[in-house]
Coordinates of C-alpha atoms and ligand atoms in Angstrom, one line a residue:
L1 CA 0.2 0.0 -0.2
P2 CA 1.2 3.7 -0.8
T3 CA 2.9 5.6 2.2
A4 CA 0.0 7.6 3.4
M5 CA 2.3 10.5 4.6
L6 CA 5.5 11.5 3.9
S7 CA 8.0 13.7 5.4
A8 CA 8.6 16.9 3.1
Q9 CA 12.0 15.8 2.3
P10 CA 12.3 12.2 2.5
T11 CA 16.1 11.7 3.1
G12 CA 18.4 9.9 -0.2
F13 CA 16.9 12.7 -3.3
N14 CA 18.7 15.9 -4.5
Y15 CA 17.2 19.2 -2.8
D16 CA 20.5 21.0 -4.1
E17 CA 20.1 22.9 -7.2
A18 CA 23.5 23.0 -7.8
K19 CA 23.2 19.1 -8.2
V20 CA 20.7 19.2 -10.8
P21 CA 22.1 17.3 -13.6
A22 CA 22.4 19.0 -17.6
Y23 CA 19.5 18.0 -19.5
T24 CA 18.4 18.8 -23.2
L25 CA 14.4 18.7 -23.0
P26 CA 12.6 17.5 -25.7
D27 CA 11.5 20.4 -28.0
P28 CA 7.5 20.8 -28.2
L29 CA 8.0 22.6 -31.4
V30 CA 10.0 20.3 -33.3
M31 CA 8.9 17.3 -35.5
A32 CA 9.5 13.7 -34.7
D33 CA 11.2 14.1 -38.4
G34 CA 13.5 17.2 -37.2
T35 CA 11.4 19.5 -39.0
P36 CA 10.8 22.6 -36.9
V37 CA 7.3 23.5 -36.4
T38 CA 6.7 27.5 -37.3
S39 CA 3.4 28.2 -37.5
A40 CA 0.0 27.1 -35.8
D41 CA -1.4 25.0 -38.7
Q42 CA 1.4 22.5 -38.4
W43 CA 0.5 22.6 -34.7
P44 CA -2.2 20.0 -34.4
K45 CA 0.1 17.4 -35.9
R46 CA 3.1 17.5 -33.8
R47 CA 0.5 18.0 -30.4
E48 CA -1.0 14.4 -31.9
E49 CA 2.7 13.1 -31.8
I50 CA 3.0 13.9 -28.6
M51 CA 0.2 13.0 -27.1
Q52 CA 0.9 9.4 -28.7
L53 CA 3.5 9.5 -26.6
F54 CA 2.1 10.5 -23.3
L55 CA -0.6 7.9 -24.0
E56 CA 2.3 4.7 -24.7
E57 CA 4.9 5.6 -22.7
V58 CA 3.3 7.9 -19.5
Y59 CA -0.2 7.3 -18.3
G60 CA -1.8 5.0 -20.7
K61 CA -4.6 4.4 -23.2
A62 CA -7.9 4.6 -21.8
P63 CA -11.0 3.6 -23.3
G64 CA -13.7 6.4 -24.6
K65 CA -17.3 7.1 -22.8
P66 CA -18.8 3.5 -21.9
E67 CA -22.1 2.9 -24.0
G68 CA -24.1 2.1 -20.4
L69 CA -23.0 5.8 -19.0
H70 CA -25.9 7.3 -17.3
F71 CA -26.9 9.3 -14.5
K72 CA -29.3 9.8 -11.9
V73 CA -29.9 12.5 -9.2
V74 CA -29.6 10.9 -5.6
E75 CA -30.5 14.0 -3.6
Q76 CA -31.0 17.6 -4.1
S77 CA -31.5 20.6 -1.7
D78 CA -32.0 24.3 -2.4
D79 CA -30.8 25.4 0.9
A80 CA -27.7 25.0 1.3
V81 CA -24.5 26.6 2.4
N82 CA -25.9 29.0 4.6
G83 CA -29.4 29.6 2.2
K84 CA -26.6 30.7 -0.4
A85 CA -26.3 27.4 -2.6
T86 CA -28.4 24.4 -3.9
R87 CA -27.1 21.3 -3.5
K88 CA -27.1 18.2 -5.6
Q89 CA -25.9 14.5 -5.6
V90 CA -25.5 12.9 -8.6
R91 CA -24.6 9.3 -9.1
V92 CA -22.8 8.2 -12.7
F93 CA -23.3 5.0 -13.5
F94 CA -20.4 3.7 -15.8
D95 CA -22.6 0.7 -17.0
V96 CA -25.9 -0.6 -17.6
D97 CA -26.2 -3.0 -14.6
E98 CA -25.4 -0.4 -12.2
T99 CA -22.3 -2.4 -10.4
V100 CA -19.8 0.7 -11.2
A101 CA -20.6 4.3 -10.2
M102 CA -18.8 7.4 -8.6
D103 CA -20.9 10.2 -7.2
I104 CA -20.4 14.2 -7.5
L105 CA -21.5 16.2 -4.9
I106 CA -22.6 19.7 -6.8
Y107 CA -23.1 23.5 -4.9
L108 CA -24.4 26.1 -7.1
P109 CA -24.7 29.6 -6.2
K110 CA -28.6 29.9 -5.9
K111 CA -28.7 33.3 -7.2
S112 CA -27.5 32.1 -10.6
V113 CA -30.0 29.0 -10.2
E114 CA -32.9 30.9 -9.9
A115 CA -32.2 33.5 -12.5
N116 CA -31.5 30.5 -15.0
K117 CA -27.8 31.6 -15.4
P118 CA -25.6 28.5 -16.4
V119 CA -23.0 28.4 -13.4
P120 CA -19.0 28.5 -14.5
T121 CA -18.0 25.5 -12.3
F122 CA -14.8 24.3 -10.4
L123 CA -14.8 20.1 -10.8
T124 CA -12.2 18.7 -8.5
L125 CA -11.5 15.3 -7.4
N126 CA -11.2 14.8 -3.4
F127 CA -9.5 12.3 -1.3
F128 CA -11.4 11.6 1.6
G129 CA -15.3 11.2 0.4
N130 CA -17.4 14.2 -0.6
H131 CA -18.4 14.3 2.9
S132 CA -14.9 15.5 4.0
I133 CA -15.1 18.5 2.4
S134 CA -17.7 20.1 4.2
D135 CA -19.9 19.2 7.5
D136 CA -22.8 19.3 5.6
P137 CA -24.8 16.4 7.5
A138 CA -26.3 16.0 3.9
I139 CA -23.6 14.8 2.2
L140 CA -24.0 10.9 1.6
L141 CA -21.3 9.3 3.8
S142 CA -19.2 7.5 1.3
E143 CA -19.1 3.8 1.3
S144 CA -16.3 2.9 -1.3
W145 CA -12.4 1.9 0.1
M146 CA -10.4 4.5 1.4
R147 CA -6.6 5.0 2.6
S148 CA -6.9 4.3 6.4
S149 CA -5.8 7.5 7.9
K150 CA -7.2 8.3 12.1
E151 CA -7.1 11.9 11.1
K152 CA -9.8 11.7 8.6
G153 CA -12.0 9.3 10.6
V154 CA -11.0 6.4 8.3
V155 CA -11.5 3.2 10.0
K156 CA -10.7 -0.4 8.5
N157 CA -10.6 1.4 5.0
R158 CA -13.9 2.7 5.3
A159 CA -15.3 6.4 6.4
T160 CA -17.2 6.9 9.5
E161 CA -19.3 9.9 11.0
A162 CA -15.9 11.4 12.0
S163 CA -14.7 11.5 8.5
R164 CA -17.6 14.2 8.0
G165 CA -15.7 17.9 7.0
A166 CA -12.2 15.7 7.8
S167 CA -10.7 18.3 4.9
A168 CA -13.0 21.0 5.1
N169 CA -10.2 23.5 5.6
R170 CA -9.1 22.9 1.7
W171 CA -12.7 23.5 0.8
P172 CA -13.7 26.9 1.5
V173 CA -17.2 26.3 -0.2
E174 CA -18.9 29.4 0.9
M175 CA -16.2 31.8 -0.6
I176 CA -17.1 29.4 -3.9
I177 CA -20.0 30.3 -3.9
D178 CA -19.9 33.9 -2.5
R179 CA -17.5 34.7 -5.8
G180 CA -20.2 33.2 -8.2
Y181 CA -18.7 30.1 -8.7
G182 CA -20.5 26.4 -8.7
L183 CA -18.0 23.6 -7.3
A184 CA -18.6 19.9 -8.0
T185 CA -16.3 17.1 -6.3
I186 CA -16.0 13.5 -6.6
Y187 CA -14.0 11.0 -4.0
Y188 CA -11.3 9.7 -6.8
G189 CA -11.6 6.2 -5.2
D190 CA -15.2 5.9 -6.3
I191 CA -13.1 5.5 -10.1
D192 CA -10.1 3.7 -9.4
P193 CA -9.1 2.8 -5.1
D194 CA -5.5 3.9 -5.0
F195 CA -3.6 0.5 -4.4
D196 CA -2.3 -1.6 -6.4
D197 CA -4.5 -4.8 -7.0
G198 CA -3.4 -5.5 -10.9
F199 CA -6.6 -2.8 -12.0
K200 CA -9.3 -5.8 -10.8
N201 CA -11.4 -2.6 -9.0
G202 CA -13.2 0.2 -9.7
V203 CA -14.1 1.0 -13.3
H204 CA -11.3 -1.3 -14.1
A205 CA -13.5 -4.1 -13.3
L206 CA -15.7 -3.4 -16.5
Y207 CA -13.0 -3.8 -18.7
D208 CA -10.3 -6.0 -19.9
P209 CA -6.8 -5.3 -17.7
P210 CA -4.5 -3.0 -18.9
A211 CA -1.8 -3.8 -21.6
K212 CA 1.8 -2.3 -21.2
D213 CA 0.5 1.1 -22.7
G214 CA -3.1 0.8 -20.7
W215 CA -4.4 3.2 -18.6
G216 CA -3.4 3.4 -15.1
S217 CA -4.9 5.0 -12.2
L218 CA -3.8 8.5 -13.0
A219 CA -5.4 8.1 -16.4
T220 CA -8.5 6.2 -14.9
W221 CA -9.5 9.4 -12.5
A222 CA -8.8 11.4 -15.6
W223 CA -11.3 9.4 -17.3
G224 CA -13.7 9.8 -14.4
L225 CA -13.3 13.5 -14.7
S226 CA -14.3 13.9 -18.6
R227 CA -17.3 11.3 -17.4
A228 CA -18.3 14.1 -15.0
M229 CA -17.9 16.7 -17.7
D230 CA -20.6 14.1 -19.7
Y231 CA -22.7 14.7 -17.2
F232 CA -22.7 18.2 -17.4
E233 CA -23.2 18.7 -20.9
T234 CA -26.4 17.8 -19.7
D235 CA -27.2 19.5 -17.2
G236 CA -28.5 23.4 -17.9
E237 CA -27.6 24.8 -14.7
I238 CA -23.9 23.9 -15.4
D239 CA -22.1 26.0 -18.0
A240 CA -20.3 23.1 -19.7
K241 CA -17.8 25.7 -21.4
R242 CA -16.6 27.4 -18.3
V243 CA -15.4 24.4 -16.5
A244 CA -12.0 24.4 -14.6
V245 CA -10.7 21.0 -13.6
F246 CA -8.4 20.9 -10.5
G247 CA -6.3 18.9 -8.4
H248 CA -4.1 18.7 -5.7
S249 CA -0.5 16.5 -5.5
R250 CA -1.4 13.2 -7.4
L251 CA -5.0 14.4 -8.3
G252 CA -3.0 17.4 -10.0
K253 CA -1.3 15.1 -12.0
T254 CA -4.4 13.9 -12.6
S255 CA -6.0 17.3 -13.6
L256 CA -3.1 18.1 -16.2
W257 CA -3.6 15.0 -17.9
A258 CA -7.6 15.2 -17.6
G259 CA -6.8 19.0 -19.4
A260 CA -4.5 17.0 -22.0
S261 CA -6.6 14.7 -23.1
D262 CA -10.3 16.0 -22.9
P263 CA -10.7 19.7 -24.8
R264 CA -13.7 20.3 -22.8
F265 CA -12.0 21.7 -20.0
S266 CA -11.8 25.4 -20.4
I267 CA -9.3 26.2 -17.5
T268 CA -6.8 23.2 -16.1
I269 CA -5.2 24.1 -12.4
S270 CA -2.5 22.0 -10.7
N271 CA -1.7 22.2 -7.2
D272 CA 1.3 21.1 -5.9
S273 CA 1.5 18.3 -8.5
G274 CA 5.1 17.7 -8.6
C275 CA 6.8 14.3 -10.2
G276 CA 4.5 13.2 -12.7
G277 CA 2.5 16.7 -12.9
A278 CA 3.9 19.8 -13.7
A279 CA 7.6 19.2 -12.3
L280 CA 10.2 18.7 -15.4
S281 CA 11.0 14.6 -14.8
R282 CA 14.9 15.2 -16.1
R283 CA 15.9 17.8 -13.3
A284 CA 15.3 14.7 -11.1
F285 CA 15.0 17.2 -7.9
G286 CA 13.2 15.9 -4.7
E287 CA 10.9 13.0 -6.4
T288 CA 11.6 11.1 -9.0
V289 CA 10.8 9.0 -11.9
A290 CA 12.5 6.1 -10.0
R291 CA 10.6 6.8 -6.3
I292 CA 7.8 7.4 -7.8
N293 CA 7.4 4.0 -10.3
K294 CA 8.4 2.6 -6.9
S295 CA 6.2 3.8 -4.7
F296 CA 3.2 4.0 -6.9
P297 CA 3.3 1.3 -9.7
H298 CA -0.4 1.4 -10.7
W299 CA -0.3 5.4 -11.5
F300 CA 1.5 5.6 -14.7
C301 CA 1.3 2.6 -17.4
D302 CA 3.9 0.1 -17.0
N303 CA 6.0 1.5 -20.2
Y304 CA 6.8 4.3 -18.1
L305 CA 8.7 2.0 -15.9
K306 CA 11.6 2.4 -18.5
Y307 CA 12.1 5.5 -17.4
S308 CA 13.3 5.2 -13.5
D309 CA 16.6 6.5 -12.8
N310 CA 16.5 7.0 -16.7
E311 CA 14.6 10.3 -17.3
G312 CA 16.8 11.2 -20.2
A313 CA 15.6 8.5 -22.2
C314 CA 11.7 9.3 -21.9
P315 CA 10.7 10.8 -25.4
V316 CA 8.3 13.5 -23.6
D317 CA 9.1 15.6 -20.5
Q318 CA 6.5 17.4 -18.5
H319 CA 6.4 20.5 -20.0
Q320 CA 4.7 19.0 -22.9
L321 CA 2.0 18.0 -20.7
V322 CA 1.2 21.4 -20.3
A323 CA 1.9 21.8 -24.1
L324 CA -0.7 19.7 -24.7
I325 CA -3.4 21.9 -23.5
A326 CA -2.8 24.6 -25.4
P327 CA -4.4 27.8 -26.0
R328 CA -6.3 26.8 -23.0
S329 CA -5.7 28.5 -19.8
V330 CA -3.3 26.2 -17.7
Y331 CA -2.4 27.2 -13.8
I332 CA 0.4 25.9 -11.8
A333 CA 0.8 26.5 -8.4
S334 CA 3.6 25.5 -6.0
A335 CA 4.4 25.6 -2.0
E336 CA 7.9 27.1 -0.8
D337 CA 8.1 24.1 1.4
D338 CA 7.2 21.7 -0.7
T339 CA 10.8 21.0 -1.8
W340 CA 9.7 17.2 -2.8
A341 CA 7.3 18.1 -5.4
D342 CA 10.1 20.7 -7.0
P343 CA 8.6 24.2 -7.4
R344 CA 11.2 25.4 -9.9
G345 CA 10.9 22.5 -12.1
E346 CA 6.9 23.1 -12.2
F347 CA 7.5 26.5 -13.1
L348 CA 9.9 25.9 -15.9
S349 CA 7.5 23.7 -17.2
A350 CA 5.4 26.5 -17.6
V351 CA 8.0 28.5 -18.9
H352 CA 9.4 25.6 -21.6
A353 CA 5.1 25.4 -22.5
A354 CA 5.1 29.2 -23.4
P355 CA 6.8 29.0 -26.7
V356 CA 3.6 26.4 -27.9
Y357 CA 1.0 29.1 -26.4
R358 CA 2.9 32.0 -28.3
L359 CA 2.9 30.3 -31.6
L360 CA -0.8 29.5 -30.8
G361 CA -1.4 33.1 -30.8
T362 CA -1.8 33.9 -26.9
D363 CA 0.7 35.5 -24.5
G364 CA 1.6 32.4 -22.8
I365 CA 3.4 33.2 -19.3
G366 CA 3.6 36.6 -20.3
G367 CA 7.6 36.2 -21.1
A368 CA 8.6 35.3 -17.7
T369 CA 11.4 33.3 -17.4
E370 CA 12.5 33.4 -13.1
M371 CA 10.2 32.5 -10.6
P372 CA 7.9 35.2 -9.2
P373 CA 8.4 36.0 -5.3
V374 CA 6.4 34.1 -3.2
N375 CA 2.5 34.7 -2.7
K376 CA 2.6 37.0 -5.9
P377 CA 1.0 35.0 -8.5
I378 CA 1.4 35.5 -12.7
M379 CA -1.5 35.4 -14.7
H380 CA -1.5 35.4 -18.6
T381 CA -2.9 32.8 -20.4
L382 CA -0.4 30.6 -18.2
G383 CA -1.0 31.3 -14.5
Y384 CA 2.1 30.5 -11.7
H385 CA 2.2 31.0 -7.9
I386 CA 4.3 30.0 -4.6
R387 CA 2.9 30.3 -2.2
T388 CA 4.5 30.5 1.6
G389 CA 3.9 27.1 3.1
K390 CA 3.4 23.2 3.0
H391 CA 2.0 20.8 0.3
D392 CA -1.4 21.7 1.1
V393 CA -4.4 23.8 -0.3
T394 CA -5.4 27.0 1.2
D395 CA -7.3 29.9 0.4
F396 CA -4.6 31.5 -0.9
D397 CA -4.9 28.9 -3.5
W398 CA -8.4 29.2 -4.1
N399 CA -8.6 33.2 -4.3
A400 CA -5.6 32.9 -7.4
Y401 CA -7.6 30.6 -9.2
M402 CA -10.8 32.3 -8.3
D403 CA -8.8 35.6 -9.7
F404 CA -7.7 33.5 -12.5
A405 CA -11.1 32.4 -13.9
D406 CA -12.5 35.6 -13.4
R407 CA -10.0 37.0 -16.2
R408 CA -10.2 34.0 -18.5
W409 CA -13.6 33.9 -18.4
G410 CA -14.5 37.7 -18.1
K411 CA -16.3 37.9 -14.9
Ligands
LIG501 C1 3.1 11.4 -2.4 C2 4.1 11.1 -3.9 C3 3.4 12.5 -4.6 C4 2.0 13.0 -4.2 C5 1.8 12.8 -2.9 C6 0.0 13.1 -2.8 O1 3.2 10.2 -1.7 O2 5.3 10.9 -3.6 O3 4.3 12.2 -6.0 O4 1.1 12.7 -5.3 O5 1.5 11.8 -2.2 O6 -0.7 12.5 -3.7 O7 -0.6 13.6 -1.8

């Protein structure tokens, strides 16, 4: 089972900028055959080359939308969040027989719903069940397998009443509603429980076991986010054209892959995503490919194992993941004390993706080449901040994401 908690700086890894190995990044603007990409109309072809490499070598290939996909509203109320929001809990069934499902908890500002104004919404995954984000007693208590955590009230891999609101500090629901945004969240373990079981449970139960280039858990969670998007497209209260996909840590890796693999996401937000997320692998700073493959062999496709202690051989690096999302907006956030996730490597992904954004006619990251001071967000088509503090999600982070969404969506 994965290590539940890690100290900020596990020993035996490099945290010294002077010891970052010399490396050359694969150029997102040179075709596999060496042809330079100099005009926007060449990009779709180059993008497809990069996409195939990520599918085959990194995250793995997921199936499309399942035929049996269907939705049921299992609970709703127009009196949530101190009377300011509506609440809806939607069960998304992945098969006709209803054997595997995920629940989406959705809060929308009541004002917008009453005025028939579709709501721009943050779509998120959570670590400990929808009921963990708020102490709202009407949230259905998750019955899914969960990583054991005393702190989160999880006993023998199941949530208990003590789990309610256990992660509320990361979820400023009222603040989000007050700013006119919706919040939708899903327990990631509904889609695929986060342990290495040879891909038998969760939605994998409905499919053949993945091949070497088949979907690992990150790709599977991202696939679940796309199924939530399928639901949004049927719900007139949500503005499906203005959805920001957000995730923290392993779920930030997931949101980046969701943004890259599904063009319906208008904004992609990576909070402290680190190795296999926004951080450049070739820097081998903090968490490395070898370490992540060892601790979490089920997150990536099996082909990714080839790059343990061999980052330079990987035909892609993580700036190209950001480039796959271009010209859509991406916000990358780091935390000063989160050296395990390599804040500088996270920033550099945005910098090295920016040429693609500029080729496609946007302002990229506004020409930034140096990291901004702490707590001073940069906001262009690409956004970035490094805030003070540890690996976490704070109100500072959320405020920056909403400022970014205001800009992008012209609110
Ligand atoms: C750590 C892992 C990181 C990050 C984090 C998390 O153990 O090394 O890559 O994903 O977990 O998701 O909390």
